[in-house]
């Protein structure tokens, strides 16, 4: 059973940066695509970014140009570099593997997430 663990969150002022990490333990197969998702306070979880094992990336419009996803299945570690943070980026951030060709379904149980708070 794959276990996902996110870390690196914290409190940062608007305009600042954070780097989130995601590790997948217990995985014995290649993870073709890994994504980052977030759940803002009082809202539903939303997709943020994704990376294929070949290095292809995709971003939600709200973070394009500010966030950068990296990592690969060989190391079972992925990162989300977040720059120029805005108060609306405040959320609990999760990683998980999107399945079925979109971002609505994921392949593993959710981890505990890591909280990001951006102050204005």
PDB file of C-alpha atoms in Angstrom:
ATOM      1  CA  UNK A   1       0.000   0.000   0.000  1.00  0.00           C
ATOM      2  CA  UNK A   2       1.500   3.319  -1.087  1.00  0.00           C
ATOM      3  CA  UNK A   3       1.710   5.977   1.580  1.00  0.00           C
ATOM      4  CA  UNK A   4       2.079   9.607   0.581  1.00  0.00           C
ATOM      5  CA  UNK A   5       3.717  12.140   2.847  1.00  0.00           C
ATOM      6  CA  UNK A   6       3.804  15.855   2.228  1.00  0.00           C
ATOM      7  CA  UNK A   7       6.034  18.352   4.011  1.00  0.00           C
ATOM      8  CA  UNK A   8       7.439  21.853   3.732  1.00  0.00           C
ATOM      9  CA  UNK A   9       4.387  23.956   4.432  1.00  0.00           C
ATOM     10  CA  UNK A  10       4.361  26.948   6.742  1.00  0.00           C
ATOM     11  CA  UNK A  11       3.491  30.580   7.189  1.00  0.00           C
ATOM     12  CA  UNK A  12       4.866  33.023   4.643  1.00  0.00           C
ATOM     13  CA  UNK A  13       4.181  36.617   3.665  1.00  0.00           C
ATOM     14  CA  UNK A  14       2.655  37.450   0.327  1.00  0.00           C
ATOM     15  CA  UNK A  15       5.336  37.498  -2.340  1.00  0.00           C
ATOM     16  CA  UNK A  16       7.380  34.875  -0.553  1.00  0.00           C
ATOM     17  CA  UNK A  17       8.334  31.338  -1.508  1.00  0.00           C
ATOM     18  CA  UNK A  18       7.978  27.817  -0.172  1.00  0.00           C
ATOM     19  CA  UNK A  19       9.109  24.434  -1.424  1.00  0.00           C
ATOM     20  CA  UNK A  20       6.875  21.474  -0.723  1.00  0.00           C
ATOM     21  CA  UNK A  21       8.052  17.876  -0.788  1.00  0.00           C
ATOM     22  CA  UNK A  22       6.156  14.658  -1.414  1.00  0.00           C
ATOM     23  CA  UNK A  23       7.433  11.150  -0.834  1.00  0.00           C
ATOM     24  CA  UNK A  24       5.754   7.881  -1.764  1.00  0.00           C
ATOM     25  CA  UNK A  25       6.686   4.918   0.374  1.00  0.00           C
ATOM     26  CA  UNK A  26       5.686   1.324  -0.187  1.00  0.00           C
ATOM     27  CA  UNK A  27       5.556   1.836  -3.949  1.00  0.00           C
ATOM     28  CA  UNK A  28       6.756  -0.992  -6.133  1.00  0.00           C
ATOM     29  CA  UNK A  29       5.562   0.317  -9.494  1.00  0.00           C
ATOM     30  CA  UNK A  30       6.426   3.350 -11.543  1.00  0.00           C
ATOM     31  CA  UNK A  31       4.122   6.287 -10.937  1.00  0.00           C
ATOM     32  CA  UNK A  32       3.473   7.699 -14.406  1.00  0.00           C
ATOM     33  CA  UNK A  33       2.043  11.004 -13.254  1.00  0.00           C
ATOM     34  CA  UNK A  34       2.162  12.761  -9.896  1.00  0.00           C
ATOM     35  CA  UNK A  35       0.103  15.764  -9.049  1.00  0.00           C
ATOM     36  CA  UNK A  36      -0.230  18.403  -6.396  1.00  0.00           C
ATOM     37  CA  UNK A  37      -3.654  19.367  -5.128  1.00  0.00           C
ATOM     38  CA  UNK A  38      -4.818  21.864  -2.539  1.00  0.00           C
ATOM     39  CA  UNK A  39      -7.852  22.479  -0.367  1.00  0.00           C
ATOM     40  CA  UNK A  40      -8.396  26.103   0.639  1.00  0.00           C
ATOM     41  CA  UNK A  41     -10.295  26.760   3.885  1.00  0.00           C
ATOM     42  CA  UNK A  42     -13.981  26.033   3.425  1.00  0.00           C
ATOM     43  CA  UNK A  43     -13.562  24.915  -0.173  1.00  0.00           C
ATOM     44  CA  UNK A  44     -13.223  21.665  -2.058  1.00  0.00           C
ATOM     45  CA  UNK A  45      -9.909  20.175  -3.052  1.00  0.00           C
ATOM     46  CA  UNK A  46      -8.561  21.347  -6.410  1.00  0.00           C
ATOM     47  CA  UNK A  47      -5.796  20.272  -8.730  1.00  0.00           C
ATOM     48  CA  UNK A  48      -2.719  22.524  -8.895  1.00  0.00           C
ATOM     49  CA  UNK A  49       0.047  20.907 -10.938  1.00  0.00           C
ATOM     50  CA  UNK A  50       1.157  17.603 -12.418  1.00  0.00           C
ATOM     51  CA  UNK A  51       4.288  16.039 -13.827  1.00  0.00           C
ATOM     52  CA  UNK A  52       4.724  12.907 -15.914  1.00  0.00           C
ATOM     53  CA  UNK A  53       7.605  10.553 -15.342  1.00  0.00           C
ATOM     54  CA  UNK A  54       9.017  11.823 -18.637  1.00  0.00           C
ATOM     55  CA  UNK A  55       9.125  15.364 -17.285  1.00  0.00           C
ATOM     56  CA  UNK A  56       6.058  16.847 -18.917  1.00  0.00           C
ATOM     57  CA  UNK A  57       4.297  19.377 -16.705  1.00  0.00           C
ATOM     58  CA  UNK A  58       0.851  20.902 -16.474  1.00  0.00           C
ATOM     59  CA  UNK A  59      -0.433  23.700 -14.256  1.00  0.00           C
ATOM     60  CA  UNK A  60      -3.710  25.197 -13.216  1.00  0.00           C
ATOM     61  CA  UNK A  61      -4.124  28.701 -14.606  1.00  0.00           C
ATOM     62  CA  UNK A  62      -4.133  30.160 -11.104  1.00  0.00           C
ATOM     63  CA  UNK A  63      -0.534  29.069 -10.451  1.00  0.00           C
ATOM     64  CA  UNK A  64       0.979  29.100 -13.922  1.00  0.00           C
ATOM     65  CA  UNK A  65       4.221  31.072 -13.972  1.00  0.00           C
ATOM     66  CA  UNK A  66       4.525  31.033 -10.174  1.00  0.00           C
ATOM     67  CA  UNK A  67       4.703  27.344  -9.245  1.00  0.00           C
ATOM     68  CA  UNK A  68       7.055  24.667 -10.583  1.00  0.00           C
ATOM     69  CA  UNK A  69       6.647  20.930 -10.114  1.00  0.00           C
ATOM     70  CA  UNK A  70       9.574  18.516 -10.279  1.00  0.00           C
ATOM     71  CA  UNK A  71      10.527  14.987  -9.280  1.00  0.00           C
ATOM     72  CA  UNK A  72      10.226  11.474 -10.618  1.00  0.00           C
ATOM     73  CA  UNK A  73       9.177   7.952  -9.789  1.00  0.00           C
ATOM     74  CA  UNK A  74      12.760   6.674  -9.615  1.00  0.00           C
ATOM     75  CA  UNK A  75      13.359   8.674  -6.445  1.00  0.00           C
ATOM     76  CA  UNK A  76       9.733   8.501  -5.269  1.00  0.00           C
ATOM     77  CA  UNK A  77      10.089  12.180  -4.402  1.00  0.00           C
ATOM     78  CA  UNK A  78       8.370  15.178  -5.919  1.00  0.00           C
ATOM     79  CA  UNK A  79       8.537  18.878  -5.188  1.00  0.00           C
ATOM     80  CA  UNK A  80       6.405  21.939  -5.647  1.00  0.00           C
ATOM     81  CA  UNK A  81       8.341  25.195  -5.741  1.00  0.00           C
ATOM     82  CA  UNK A  82       5.940  28.021  -4.982  1.00  0.00           C
ATOM     83  CA  UNK A  83       7.047  31.584  -5.689  1.00  0.00           C
ATOM     84  CA  UNK A  84       5.240  34.915  -5.613  1.00  0.00           C
ATOM     85  CA  UNK A  85       2.756  33.463  -3.165  1.00  0.00           C
ATOM     86  CA  UNK A  86      -0.611  35.142  -2.735  1.00  0.00           C
ATOM     87  CA  UNK A  87      -3.082  34.995   0.157  1.00  0.00           C
ATOM     88  CA  UNK A  88      -5.403  32.981  -2.096  1.00  0.00           C
ATOM     89  CA  UNK A  89      -2.761  30.226  -2.203  1.00  0.00           C
ATOM     90  CA  UNK A  90      -3.535  29.516   1.448  1.00  0.00           C
ATOM     91  CA  UNK A  91      -4.588  25.868   1.640  1.00  0.00           C
ATOM     92  CA  UNK A  92      -3.624  22.390   2.722  1.00  0.00           C
ATOM     93  CA  UNK A  93      -1.518  20.918  -0.059  1.00  0.00           C
ATOM     94  CA  UNK A  94      -1.548  17.243  -1.002  1.00  0.00           C
ATOM     95  CA  UNK A  95       0.199  15.083  -3.560  1.00  0.00           C
ATOM     96  CA  UNK A  96      -1.383  12.136  -5.314  1.00  0.00           C
ATOM     97  CA  UNK A  97      -1.284  10.319  -8.623  1.00  0.00           C
ATOM     98  CA  UNK A  98      -4.003  11.339 -11.080  1.00  0.00           C
ATOM     99  CA  UNK A  99      -5.565   8.434 -12.965  1.00  0.00           C
ATOM    100  CA  UNK A 100      -7.912   7.939 -15.932  1.00  0.00           C
ATOM    101  CA  UNK A 101      -6.296  10.716 -17.936  1.00  0.00           C
ATOM    102  CA  UNK A 102      -7.611  13.655 -15.916  1.00  0.00           C
ATOM    103  CA  UNK A 103      -7.301  15.188 -12.484  1.00  0.00           C
ATOM    104  CA  UNK A 104     -10.641  14.222 -10.970  1.00  0.00           C
ATOM    105  CA  UNK A 105      -9.563  10.815  -9.727  1.00  0.00           C
ATOM    106  CA  UNK A 106      -6.446   9.708  -7.922  1.00  0.00           C
ATOM    107  CA  UNK A 107      -4.775   6.378  -7.412  1.00  0.00           C
ATOM    108  CA  UNK A 108      -3.831   6.382  -3.738  1.00  0.00           C
ATOM    109  CA  UNK A 109      -5.246   7.233  -0.364  1.00  0.00           C
ATOM    110  CA  UNK A 110      -4.673  10.856   0.546  1.00  0.00           C
ATOM    111  CA  UNK A 111      -1.869  11.727   2.929  1.00  0.00           C
ATOM    112  CA  UNK A 112      -2.193  14.203   5.766  1.00  0.00           C
ATOM    113  CA  UNK A 113      -1.160  17.137   3.607  1.00  0.00           C
ATOM    114  CA  UNK A 114       0.939  20.142   4.508  1.00  0.00           C
ATOM    115  CA  UNK A 115      -0.580  23.485   5.436  1.00  0.00           C
ATOM    116  CA  UNK A 116       0.444  26.658   3.637  1.00  0.00           C
ATOM    117  CA  UNK A 117      -0.649  30.011   5.003  1.00  0.00           C
ATOM    118  CA  UNK A 118       0.104  33.186   3.084  1.00  0.00           C
ATOM    119  CA  UNK A 119      -0.381  36.415   4.988  1.00  0.00           C
ATOM    120  CA  UNK A 120      -1.134  39.698   3.271  1.00  0.00           C
TER     121      UNK A 120
END
